[in-house]
Short mmCIF file of C-alpha atoms in Angstrom, two decimals:
data_model
loop_
_atom_site.label_atom_id
_atom_site.label_comp_id
_atom_site.label_asym_id
_atom_site.label_seq_id
_atom_site.Cartn_x
_atom_site.Cartn_y
_atom_site.Cartn_z
CA MET A 1 161.31 119.93 -12.08
CA SER A 2 161.57 116.41 -13.36
CA LYS A 3 159.67 113.71 -11.09
CA TRP A 4 162.88 111.99 -10.12
CA ARG A 5 164.06 115.33 -8.58
CA ARG A 6 160.37 115.78 -7.08
CA LEU A 7 160.61 112.92 -5.13
CA PHE A 8 164.12 113.16 -4.13
CA VAL A 9 163.70 116.43 -3.00
CA CYS A 10 160.52 115.38 -0.98
CA PHE A 11 162.62 112.26 0.42
CA ASN A 12 165.36 114.50 1.66
CA ASN A 13 163.27 116.97 3.05
CA ILE A 14 161.38 114.36 5.02
CA GLN A 15 164.62 113.00 6.10
CA MET A 16 165.90 115.82 7.54
CA SER A 17 162.91 117.17 9.47
CA THR A 18 162.86 116.99 12.99
CA LYS A 19 159.60 118.39 13.73
CA HIS A 20 157.60 115.07 13.53
CA LYS A 21 160.19 113.46 15.60
CA ASP A 22 159.58 115.97 18.63
CA GLN A 23 156.02 115.45 18.46
CA GLY A 24 156.18 111.58 17.84
CA LYS A 25 154.37 111.94 14.96
CA MET A 26 154.22 111.76 11.27
CA GLN A 27 153.91 114.87 9.01
CA PRO A 28 150.95 115.07 6.75
CA LYS A 29 153.34 115.11 3.73
CA GLY A 30 155.16 112.11 5.24
CA GLN A 31 151.74 110.57 5.90
CA ILE A 32 150.73 111.08 2.34
CA LEU A 33 154.17 109.18 0.76
CA ASN A 34 154.41 106.43 3.33
CA ALA A 35 150.96 105.80 2.31
CA ILE A 36 151.16 105.73 -1.39
CA HIS A 37 154.57 103.64 -0.78
CA ARG A 38 152.53 100.82 1.21
CA LEU A 39 149.84 101.02 -2.01
CA ILE A 40 152.59 100.46 -4.59
CA GLU A 41 154.01 97.57 -2.07
CA PHE A 42 150.78 96.18 -2.12
CA ILE A 43 149.80 95.99 -5.84
CA GLY A 44 153.41 95.01 -6.67
CA LYS A 45 153.36 92.00 -4.26
CA TRP A 46 149.84 90.64 -6.14
CA ILE A 47 151.47 91.13 -9.82
CA TYR A 48 154.76 89.82 -9.01
CA THR A 49 152.88 86.98 -7.59
CA PHE A 50 150.43 86.59 -10.46
CA VAL A 51 153.35 86.83 -12.51
CA ALA A 52 155.13 83.89 -10.51
CA PHE A 53 151.94 81.68 -10.66
CA LEU A 54 152.02 82.05 -14.82
CA LYS A 55 155.22 80.95 -14.60
CA GLY A 56 154.21 78.07 -12.90
CA PRO A 57 155.43 76.07 -9.58
CA ALA A 58 158.80 76.72 -7.96
CA GLU A 59 161.71 74.34 -8.89
CA SER A 60 163.11 72.30 -6.20
CA GLN A 61 166.81 71.54 -5.58
CA PRO A 62 168.34 68.10 -5.68
CA PRO A 63 168.14 66.68 -1.81
CA ILE A 64 171.44 66.28 -0.06
CA LYS A 65 172.82 62.50 -0.61
CA ASP A 66 175.97 62.85 0.44
CA LEU A 67 176.59 63.52 4.46
CA THR A 68 179.62 64.91 4.00
CA LEU A 69 178.06 68.09 2.28
CA LEU A 70 176.54 68.47 5.97
CA HIS A 71 179.98 68.77 7.99
CA SER A 72 181.14 72.37 8.83
CA ALA A 73 184.35 73.62 7.09
CA THR A 74 186.15 73.13 10.56
CA THR A 75 185.21 69.41 10.83
CA LEU A 76 186.12 68.92 7.31
CA ALA A 77 189.57 70.19 8.15
CA LEU A 78 189.84 68.12 11.54
CA LYS A 79 188.97 65.09 9.29
CA ILE A 80 191.48 65.99 6.89
CA ARG A 81 194.32 66.38 9.31
CA ASN A 82 193.30 62.59 10.73
CA LYS A 83 193.15 61.32 7.73
CA GLN A 84 189.34 59.93 8.38
CA LEU A 85 188.70 61.98 5.06
CA THR A 86 190.62 62.79 2.05
CA SER A 87 190.68 66.60 0.76
CA GLN A 88 190.27 64.91 -3.20
CA GLU A 89 186.94 63.40 -1.48
CA VAL A 90 185.77 66.41 -0.09
CA VAL A 91 186.86 68.35 -3.21
CA GLN A 92 184.86 65.87 -5.19
CA SER A 93 181.92 66.05 -3.14
CA TYR A 94 181.42 69.56 -3.38
CA ILE A 95 181.93 69.31 -7.34
CA ASP A 96 179.29 67.11 -7.40
CA ARG A 97 176.95 69.18 -5.55
CA ILE A 98 177.61 71.92 -7.42
CA LYS A 99 176.95 70.15 -10.67
CA GLU A 100 173.46 69.10 -9.59
CA ILE A 101 172.20 72.76 -8.48
CA GLN A 102 173.60 74.80 -10.95
CA PRO A 103 171.41 74.26 -13.32
CA ILE A 104 168.46 75.35 -11.12
CA LEU A 105 169.62 77.72 -9.17
CA ASN A 106 172.51 79.50 -11.08
CA CYS A 107 174.65 80.62 -8.39
CA VAL A 108 178.46 79.73 -9.92
CA VAL A 109 179.57 82.24 -12.97
CA GLU A 110 183.20 80.15 -13.00
CA ASP A 111 184.60 77.22 -11.57
CA ARG A 112 188.10 75.67 -11.15
CA PHE A 113 187.54 72.13 -10.30
CA GLU A 114 190.43 70.61 -12.26
CA ASP A 115 192.74 72.66 -10.79
CA ALA A 116 191.21 72.37 -6.82
CA LEU A 117 191.29 68.58 -7.63
CA LYS A 118 194.94 68.76 -8.26
CA GLU A 119 195.55 70.92 -5.15
CA ALA A 120 193.82 68.63 -2.94
CA LYS A 121 195.45 65.57 -3.94
CA LEU A 122 198.83 67.68 -3.22
CA CYS A 123 197.08 68.16 0.17
CA ASP A 124 196.43 64.16 0.41
CA ASP A 125 200.16 63.34 -0.98
CA LEU A 126 201.88 65.61 1.63
CA LEU A 127 199.77 63.79 4.97
CA LYS A 128 200.95 60.35 3.34
CA SER A 129 204.67 61.73 3.39
CA GLU A 130 206.93 60.71 5.58
CA ASN A 131 207.42 64.24 6.43
CA ALA A 132 204.05 65.19 7.08
CA PRO A 133 203.04 67.75 9.42
CA SER A 134 201.03 66.58 12.84
CA PRO A 135 197.65 67.48 12.90
CA GLN A 136 198.43 69.73 15.61
CA VAL A 137 200.69 71.55 13.79
CA LEU A 138 198.62 71.57 10.65
CA ALA A 139 195.73 73.09 13.33
CA GLU A 140 197.69 75.79 13.90
CA GLU A 141 199.46 76.64 10.83
CA LYS A 142 196.96 75.95 8.47
CA PRO A 143 193.65 75.63 9.96
CA PHE A 144 191.62 75.13 6.76
CA PHE A 145 194.13 72.57 4.78
CA GLY A 146 192.52 70.84 1.70
CA VAL A 147 189.07 72.26 2.38
CA PRO A 148 187.50 74.06 -0.53
CA PHE A 149 185.74 77.32 -0.41
CA THR A 150 184.07 79.75 -2.74
CA THR A 151 184.00 83.68 -2.98
CA LYS A 152 181.98 86.39 -5.04
CA ASP A 153 182.71 87.40 -8.26
CA CYS A 154 184.18 90.68 -7.03
CA ILE A 155 186.92 89.04 -5.10
CA ALA A 156 190.10 88.08 -7.19
CA ILE A 157 191.16 84.90 -7.77
CA ALA A 158 194.10 84.39 -9.74
CA GLY A 159 193.41 83.29 -13.30
CA MET A 160 189.89 83.53 -12.98
CA LYS A 161 187.92 86.30 -14.29
CA GLN A 162 186.68 88.78 -12.37
CA THR A 163 183.69 90.82 -14.02
CA ALA A 164 181.49 92.29 -10.95
CA GLY A 165 178.57 90.99 -13.11
CA LEU A 166 179.68 93.90 -15.63
CA THR A 167 179.36 92.54 -19.27
CA ILE A 168 182.31 94.75 -20.60
CA ARG A 169 184.20 92.84 -17.88
CA LYS A 170 183.91 89.50 -19.63
CA ASN A 171 187.11 88.86 -20.49
CA VAL A 172 189.22 90.73 -17.52
CA VAL A 173 191.03 88.08 -15.81
CA SER A 174 192.89 88.66 -12.40
CA GLU A 175 196.51 88.16 -12.40
CA HIS A 176 196.51 88.37 -8.50
CA ASP A 177 194.89 86.93 -6.11
CA ALA A 178 192.78 89.36 -3.48
CA GLU A 179 194.57 89.63 -0.13
CA VAL A 180 191.84 87.66 1.09
CA VAL A 181 192.27 84.72 -1.21
CA ARG A 182 196.09 84.54 -0.46
CA LEU A 183 195.47 84.24 3.05
CA MET A 184 192.92 81.52 2.68
CA ARG A 185 195.54 79.53 0.49
CA ALA A 186 198.30 80.19 3.34
CA ALA A 187 195.75 78.66 5.78
CA GLY A 188 195.42 75.25 3.51
CA ALA A 189 191.99 75.94 1.72
CA ILE A 190 191.22 75.27 -1.83
CA PRO A 191 189.58 77.75 -4.16
CA LEU A 192 187.04 76.08 -5.97
CA ALA A 193 184.23 78.51 -7.60
CA THR A 194 183.37 81.91 -7.88
CA THR A 195 179.57 83.10 -7.69
CA ASN A 196 176.94 85.59 -9.01
CA VAL A 197 177.02 89.06 -8.27
CA SER A 198 174.64 91.82 -9.03
CA GLU A 199 175.91 94.09 -11.28
CA LEU A 200 178.87 96.31 -9.99
CA ALA A 201 177.75 94.81 -6.70
CA MET A 202 175.47 97.73 -6.24
CA TRP A 203 171.80 96.25 -5.58
CA TRP A 204 170.32 93.63 -3.35
CA GLU A 205 168.74 90.97 -5.69
CA THR A 206 171.47 89.19 -7.49
CA SER A 207 171.02 89.28 -10.94
CA ASN A 208 173.06 90.92 -14.36
CA CYS A 209 173.01 90.71 -17.96
CA LEU A 210 176.20 88.55 -18.18
CA TYR A 211 175.26 85.73 -16.13
CA GLY A 212 171.48 86.23 -15.60
CA THR A 213 169.71 85.58 -12.04
CA THR A 214 170.62 83.49 -9.17
CA LYS A 215 167.54 81.78 -7.27
CA ASN A 216 166.87 81.29 -3.56
CA PRO A 217 167.27 77.60 -3.02
CA TYR A 218 164.22 77.40 -0.39
CA ASN A 219 161.81 78.57 -3.54
CA THR A 220 163.23 79.71 -6.95
CA ARG A 221 160.44 82.39 -7.09
CA HIS A 222 162.23 84.06 -4.56
CA ILE A 223 165.34 86.45 -4.71
CA VAL A 224 169.05 85.30 -2.75
CA GLY A 225 169.75 88.80 -2.00
CA GLY A 226 173.08 90.96 -3.08
CA SER A 227 175.69 91.68 -3.93
CA SER A 228 177.00 88.27 -2.57
CA GLY A 229 173.91 86.56 -3.63
CA GLY A 230 175.54 83.32 -5.44
CA GLU A 231 177.71 83.30 -2.71
CA GLY A 232 174.78 83.12 0.13
CA CYS A 233 172.77 80.65 -2.43
CA ILE A 234 175.71 78.04 -2.74
CA GLN A 235 176.19 78.23 1.01
CA ALA A 236 172.68 77.35 1.92
CA ALA A 237 172.32 74.83 -1.07
CA ALA A 238 175.35 72.57 0.67
CA GLY A 239 177.33 73.56 -2.68
CA SER A 240 180.30 74.83 -0.53
CA PRO A 241 181.14 74.61 2.76
CA LEU A 242 182.71 78.43 3.68
CA GLY A 243 182.39 81.52 1.26
CA ILE A 244 183.90 84.78 1.07
CA GLY A 245 181.68 87.95 0.82
CA SER A 246 181.99 91.43 0.76
CA ASP A 247 180.03 93.99 2.37
CA ILE A 248 179.21 97.68 1.49
CA GLY A 249 175.63 98.41 2.49
CA GLY A 250 174.38 94.56 3.69
CA SER A 251 175.89 92.70 1.17
CA ILE A 252 177.25 89.94 3.30
CA ARG A 253 174.32 90.09 5.91
CA ILE A 254 171.36 90.42 3.53
CA PRO A 255 172.37 87.21 1.28
CA SER A 256 173.12 85.47 4.42
CA TYR A 257 169.46 86.47 5.82
CA PHE A 258 167.65 85.70 2.85
CA ASN A 259 169.58 82.21 2.74
CA GLY A 260 169.43 81.17 6.33
CA LEU A 261 173.05 81.54 6.65
CA PHE A 262 175.72 83.10 9.50
CA GLY A 263 177.46 85.95 7.44
CA HIS A 264 179.94 88.51 9.59
CA LYS A 265 180.58 92.09 8.58
CA PRO A 266 183.83 92.86 10.39
CA SER A 267 184.67 96.01 12.13
CA THR A 268 185.87 98.62 9.83
CA GLY A 269 189.40 98.60 8.42
CA MET A 270 189.96 95.14 9.89
CA VAL A 271 190.42 93.09 6.97
CA SER A 272 192.06 94.15 3.77
CA ASN A 273 189.87 95.15 1.02
CA ASP A 274 193.06 94.84 -1.83
CA GLY A 275 191.49 92.70 -4.74
CA GLN A 276 187.94 93.77 -4.49
CA TYR A 277 186.29 95.34 -7.87
CA PRO A 278 184.71 97.96 -7.64
CA SER A 279 187.25 99.56 -5.03
CA ALA A 280 186.50 102.21 -3.04
CA GLN A 281 186.33 105.70 -4.79
CA SER A 282 186.95 107.60 -1.66
CA GLU A 283 187.77 107.46 2.08
CA ASP A 284 184.30 107.10 3.27
CA GLN A 285 183.58 104.58 0.84
CA ASN A 286 186.49 102.23 2.09
CA ARG A 287 185.06 102.67 5.52
CA LEU A 288 181.94 101.11 4.57
CA LEU A 289 183.51 98.31 2.82
CA SER A 290 184.56 95.15 4.48
CA ILE A 291 185.10 91.92 3.68
CA GLY A 292 184.39 88.74 6.02
CA PRO A 293 183.12 85.15 5.74
CA MET A 294 179.83 83.49 5.04
CA CYS A 295 179.02 79.97 5.98
CA ARG A 296 176.07 77.54 7.62
CA TYR A 297 177.71 76.90 10.96
CA ALA A 298 178.59 79.58 13.57
CA GLN A 299 181.56 77.77 14.40
CA ASP A 300 183.26 78.58 11.43
CA LEU A 301 183.08 82.23 11.62
CA LEU A 302 185.56 83.10 14.21
CA PRO A 303 188.46 80.76 12.72
CA THR A 304 187.80 82.65 9.57
CA LEU A 305 188.06 85.64 10.60
CA LYS A 306 191.24 85.24 12.36
CA ILE A 307 192.65 84.26 8.98
CA LEU A 308 190.72 87.42 7.27
CA ALA A 309 192.16 89.65 10.02
CA ASP A 310 195.63 88.31 9.59
CA LYS A 311 197.67 90.75 11.88
CA ASN A 312 194.55 92.81 13.08
CA ALA A 313 193.36 89.78 14.74
CA ASP A 314 195.18 90.60 17.52
CA MET A 315 193.43 94.20 17.74
CA LEU A 316 190.23 91.97 17.86
CA HIS A 317 190.71 89.96 20.65
CA LEU A 318 189.37 86.89 19.20
CA ASN A 319 191.14 84.31 21.36
CA GLU A 320 189.26 85.72 24.54
CA LYS A 321 186.30 83.58 25.98
CA VAL A 322 182.92 85.59 25.59
CA ASP A 323 180.68 85.19 28.55
CA ILE A 324 176.95 85.76 27.30
CA SER A 325 175.39 85.94 30.62
CA LYS A 326 177.85 88.77 31.48
CA LEU A 327 177.20 91.16 28.11
CA LYS A 328 174.33 93.79 28.49
CA PHE A 329 171.82 93.40 25.65
CA TYR A 330 169.98 95.98 23.74
CA TYR A 331 167.24 95.64 20.56
CA MET A 332 165.18 97.60 18.26
CA GLU A 333 162.29 95.71 16.30
CA ASP A 334 161.98 98.16 13.49
CA ASP A 335 164.11 101.49 12.65
CA GLY A 336 161.58 103.72 14.15
CA GLY A 337 159.21 104.56 11.04
CA GLN A 338 162.17 105.28 8.56
CA TYR A 339 159.53 106.41 5.16
CA PHE A 340 160.17 104.32 2.53
CA THR A 341 160.90 100.97 3.96
CA SER A 342 158.60 98.45 4.26
CA PRO A 343 157.15 97.34 7.90
CA VAL A 344 159.24 94.76 10.04
CA GLU A 345 156.95 91.71 8.94
CA SER A 346 154.95 90.00 12.28
CA GLU A 347 157.08 87.13 11.84
CA ILE A 348 160.38 88.79 12.10
CA ARG A 349 159.14 91.02 15.23
CA GLU A 350 158.33 87.61 16.87
CA ALA A 351 161.73 85.94 16.06
CA MET A 352 163.70 89.02 18.40
CA ARG A 353 160.92 88.64 21.06
CA LYS A 354 161.66 84.88 21.14
CA VAL A 355 165.45 85.88 21.32
CA VAL A 356 164.65 88.23 23.95
CA GLN A 357 162.91 85.76 26.32
CA TYR A 358 165.41 82.69 25.52
CA LEU A 359 168.51 84.87 26.75
CA GLU A 360 166.31 85.43 29.89
CA LYS A 361 165.24 81.97 30.45
CA ALA A 362 169.13 80.66 29.67
CA HIS A 363 171.06 83.22 30.71
CA LYS A 364 168.67 85.51 33.01
CA ILE A 365 169.79 88.50 30.80
CA LYS A 366 167.46 91.56 30.98
CA ALA A 367 167.49 92.77 27.18
CA THR A 368 166.38 96.71 26.90
CA LYS A 369 164.29 97.99 24.33
CA ILE A 370 165.78 101.38 22.94
CA HIS A 371 165.02 103.95 20.56
CA ILE A 372 167.71 105.46 19.04
CA LYS A 373 165.95 108.38 16.90
CA LYS A 374 168.98 108.86 14.14
CA MET A 375 168.01 105.19 12.90
CA LYS A 376 165.07 107.04 11.02
CA LYS A 377 167.99 108.70 8.71
CA SER A 378 169.84 105.54 7.64
CA ILE A 379 168.97 105.92 4.07
CA ALA A 380 170.05 109.61 4.00
CA LEU A 381 173.50 108.70 5.76
CA TRP A 382 174.32 105.71 3.93
CA MET A 383 173.64 107.82 0.52
CA ALA A 384 176.25 110.45 1.87
CA ASN A 385 178.50 108.56 3.09
CA MET A 386 178.35 106.64 -0.78
CA SER A 387 178.57 110.38 -2.43
CA CYS A 388 181.51 110.43 -4.87
CA LYS A 389 183.32 113.08 -5.89
CA ASP A 390 185.67 114.09 -8.98
CA GLU A 391 182.54 113.01 -11.05
CA LYS A 392 183.52 109.32 -10.38
CA ASP A 393 179.48 108.42 -10.41
CA PHE A 394 177.91 105.40 -11.04
CA THR A 395 178.18 105.89 -14.81
CA TYR A 396 182.22 105.95 -14.57
CA GLU A 397 181.65 102.56 -13.06
CA LEU A 398 179.21 101.51 -15.36
CA SER A 399 181.62 102.22 -18.03
CA ASN A 400 184.42 100.07 -16.34
CA ARG A 401 186.21 103.32 -15.16
CA VAL A 402 187.08 104.47 -19.05
CA GLY A 403 184.49 107.30 -19.19
CA HIS A 404 180.87 107.76 -18.57
CA ILE A 405 178.00 105.95 -20.10
CA ASN A 406 175.16 107.93 -21.92
CA LEU A 407 172.29 107.23 -19.58
CA TRP A 408 169.22 108.46 -21.99
CA TRP A 409 170.74 106.11 -24.91
CA GLU A 410 171.26 103.01 -22.67
CA PHE A 411 167.43 103.62 -21.27
CA LEU A 412 166.48 103.70 -25.33
CA LYS A 413 168.56 100.38 -25.58
CA TRP A 414 166.90 98.93 -22.47
CA THR A 415 163.31 99.20 -23.84
CA LEU A 416 164.77 97.27 -26.98
CA PHE A 417 166.28 94.82 -24.82
CA LEU A 418 170.02 96.12 -26.52
CA SER A 419 171.58 97.35 -23.63
CA ASN A 420 174.25 95.27 -21.56
CA HIS A 421 173.16 96.74 -18.35
CA THR A 422 170.13 96.04 -16.09
CA LEU A 423 167.47 98.49 -15.53
CA ILE A 424 167.92 99.04 -11.86
CA ALA A 425 171.67 100.04 -12.34
CA LEU A 426 170.61 102.55 -14.64
CA LEU A 427 167.97 103.78 -12.15
CA THR A 428 170.61 104.00 -9.43
CA ALA A 429 173.02 106.05 -12.05
CA THR A 430 169.69 108.24 -12.70
CA PHE A 431 169.07 108.71 -9.09
CA GLU A 432 172.51 109.28 -7.65
CA ARG A 433 172.27 112.47 -10.06
CA PHE A 434 169.83 114.02 -7.76
CA ALA A 435 171.42 112.95 -4.14
CA VAL A 436 173.39 114.77 -2.11
CA LYS A 437 176.29 116.39 -3.85
CA HIS A 438 179.98 115.58 -1.93
CA GLY A 439 181.46 118.33 -0.25
CA SER A 440 177.84 120.39 -0.28
CA ASP A 441 176.42 122.18 3.10
CA LYS A 442 174.07 118.75 3.01
CA HIS A 443 176.41 116.41 2.88
CA THR A 444 178.65 118.03 5.42
CA LYS A 445 175.74 117.86 7.70
CA PHE A 446 174.86 114.00 7.35
CA ILE A 447 178.40 113.41 7.75
CA GLN A 448 178.54 114.85 11.03
CA GLU A 449 175.49 112.98 12.27
CA SER A 450 176.55 109.88 11.09
CA LYS A 451 179.62 110.55 13.22
CA GLU A 452 177.09 111.55 16.41
CA LEU A 453 175.30 108.52 15.89
CA TYR A 454 178.71 106.27 16.14
CA ARG A 455 179.33 107.81 19.04
CA GLU A 456 175.91 106.93 20.58
CA PHE A 457 176.07 103.81 19.71
CA GLN A 458 180.05 103.40 21.14
CA ASP A 459 178.32 104.70 24.26
CA ILE A 460 175.90 102.68 24.73
CA LEU A 461 177.52 99.44 23.66
CA GLY A 462 181.36 100.16 24.81
CA GLU A 463 182.98 96.77 25.02
CA ASP A 464 180.50 94.42 26.59
CA GLY A 465 177.21 95.73 24.96
CA VAL A 466 175.35 93.64 22.07
CA PHE A 467 172.75 95.28 19.92
CA LEU A 468 169.88 93.41 18.03
CA TYR A 469 168.47 94.59 15.05
CA PRO A 470 166.27 93.42 12.19
CA THR A 471 168.84 92.56 9.45
CA HIS A 472 165.92 93.24 6.51
CA PRO A 473 161.94 93.84 7.28
CA THR A 474 160.92 91.06 5.43
CA ALA A 475 161.95 87.63 4.13
CA ALA A 476 163.51 87.25 0.88
CA PRO A 477 160.98 88.95 -1.71
CA MET A 478 160.60 87.71 -5.27
CA HIS A 479 162.18 88.33 -8.31
CA TYR A 480 162.32 91.77 -9.36
CA GLU A 481 160.24 92.93 -6.21
CA PRO A 482 162.94 94.83 -5.20
CA LEU A 483 162.24 97.58 -7.55
CA ILE A 484 159.10 98.69 -5.57
CA LYS A 485 161.00 98.45 -2.15
CA PRO A 486 164.26 99.93 -2.91
CA PHE A 487 165.36 101.69 0.69
CA ASN A 488 164.86 98.17 2.64
CA PHE A 489 168.52 97.68 2.65
CA SER A 490 168.55 100.46 5.00
CA TYR A 491 168.64 98.16 8.23
CA THR A 492 172.01 96.73 6.98
CA GLY A 493 173.39 99.85 5.47
CA ILE A 494 173.36 102.15 8.45
CA ILE A 495 175.86 99.52 10.11
CA ASN A 496 178.16 100.22 7.46
CA VAL A 497 178.25 104.01 7.91
CA LEU A 498 178.97 103.08 11.80
CA GLY A 499 181.67 101.12 11.13
CA LEU A 500 180.67 98.30 13.85
CA PRO A 501 180.92 94.67 13.42
CA ALA A 502 177.50 92.94 12.73
CA THR A 503 176.57 89.20 12.32
CA ALA A 504 173.54 87.90 10.24
CA CYS A 505 171.90 85.28 12.61
CA PRO A 506 169.53 82.66 11.29
CA LEU A 507 166.68 82.13 13.22
CA GLY A 508 164.91 79.53 11.34
CA LEU A 509 161.78 79.69 8.56
CA ASN A 510 158.78 81.79 8.36
CA LYS A 511 155.43 80.21 7.46
CA GLN A 512 156.44 80.36 3.87
CA GLY A 513 159.44 78.43 4.44
CA LEU A 514 162.02 81.32 3.94
CA PRO A 515 164.46 81.91 6.08
CA ILE A 516 164.15 84.72 8.83
CA GLY A 517 166.44 86.16 11.12
CA ILE A 518 168.34 88.77 12.67
CA GLN A 519 171.89 90.74 12.83
CA VAL A 520 174.17 91.27 16.01
CA VAL A 521 175.86 94.43 16.32
CA SER A 522 178.85 95.20 19.01
CA GLY A 523 181.41 97.88 19.64
CA LEU A 524 183.84 98.72 17.28
CA HIS A 525 186.52 95.48 17.35
CA GLN A 526 184.31 93.60 19.67
CA ASP A 527 183.32 90.84 16.70
CA ARG A 528 183.82 88.17 18.83
CA LEU A 529 180.65 89.22 20.75
CA THR A 530 178.35 89.50 17.98
CA ILE A 531 180.00 86.08 16.75
CA ALA A 532 179.68 84.35 20.16
CA VAL A 533 176.05 85.58 20.74
CA CYS A 534 175.42 84.00 17.14
CA GLU A 535 176.97 80.63 18.30
CA GLU A 536 174.57 80.92 21.57
CA LEU A 537 171.35 81.49 19.21
CA GLU A 538 172.50 78.86 16.77
CA ARG A 539 172.26 76.42 20.10
CA GLY A 540 169.16 77.88 21.18
CA PHE A 541 167.13 77.98 17.64
CA GLY A 542 169.02 75.46 15.25
CA GLY A 543 170.65 77.70 12.81
CA TRP A 544 170.91 76.95 9.23
CA VAL A 545 167.81 74.81 7.88
CA PRO A 546 168.65 72.16 5.46
CA PRO A 547 167.52 71.17 2.27
CA THR A 548 165.96 67.85 2.14
CA ILE A 549 168.10 65.28 3.11
CA VAL A 550 168.55 61.51 1.50
CA ALA A 551 170.25 59.28 4.19
#
């Protein structure tokens, strides 16, 4: 039996076991493997730190000099409607900012600056014309009139490349807008650029062989998350007022968390996935995938979600006001002791406790600490729901869906620096071969357990419950460090399995100056609750922390 198969069998057996849960103790095999994993993390951390030291100090991004960049997208739209700012001025401000940050952060993969300026001029000309619509009409019909926005490279914009970070797709140009882009355009917004992703959007560090690695604006030695990492980076660095990301295992929430932003994964099925590449290969995968907003200010979440949800917005009751004091709050500080994930850092636990204290002090809400046993199976449940059928596995995806790559040949090429694929993409394809097979007894069991966990959450949350949970167990790791802690995405992935809405909420910076926060989860179609809670926590904790500002 190969070492990969032995590792997966051990991991799978541990995940399936229930004896330790009943006794509240970890089995000896689990203790040993957990200790080995902690040791690997500890040694790896020191190695990555030493390598970063040899490379020299972190680079600093330019300070913000143009105060237009500090407005929310909602405020920019208001100022443009009222002719306090022109769309051309706003678009130019963001173009200038992108040109400042791009050489340092590498967040943009393709721009449409000239076309964006032309479209901005059309907006300004309309406002100057005799037939100009009133600000009230614009606010209702085109709420983001004249405001630029960006999207991750996986989401199609007509006339622009859609590579998904795959080298073989370097010349693929989209013929049509993704549905979410079409809706944003209809709301008056102007596409400005596309941003970097991990290879095929299947890893939580943004790096690929086509466009390279994106760096964290708070410390360039650290990652931006993935797969919507370029989008998280450009938002945090004030290079865009509003962004669109997609999320199948945390790809909106992890980059939002690592970059100190708000990012919302909508309830399953509420926003069209049309125009996202790679598209889902099964009904289970499509249920995991959601497209949603990423932004610096919580007030931009609701109006953007209204646009993206389109006809489904009525199902979400987004116009209903939320009384925070009447909500029921529940929380977990960790996943209950899942194997192969890092322990939740003390500063993140403390941030969670401060939120609980804030709710009690400000709204007299007593949050309930709960323990949901099945959260220990987060990795296994997510992997089961992601399993493919008809041999359309990751080697098929890496070939751009025209066959299957030869894994061992690609590994050999990689050692010789000749492969067009990242190491993690090849490792992912390898690991997938030993995962639970679609349609097997184990797969059926995990799918059933996923449904049971969903019902458990729905019973707890109902229509007025909110669940507070870590977005990730650590702050943004150093570049390539996720290789030794690959399963840490399970904190977000399990929420995709449930199909519930979740919003990443920033809670300031840790002692290293890196963003930390939590995710806010609610019952199905209760998206307005998570957004309302994030708006409240933004008032209480400050939200996005901007880089240096020069007045």
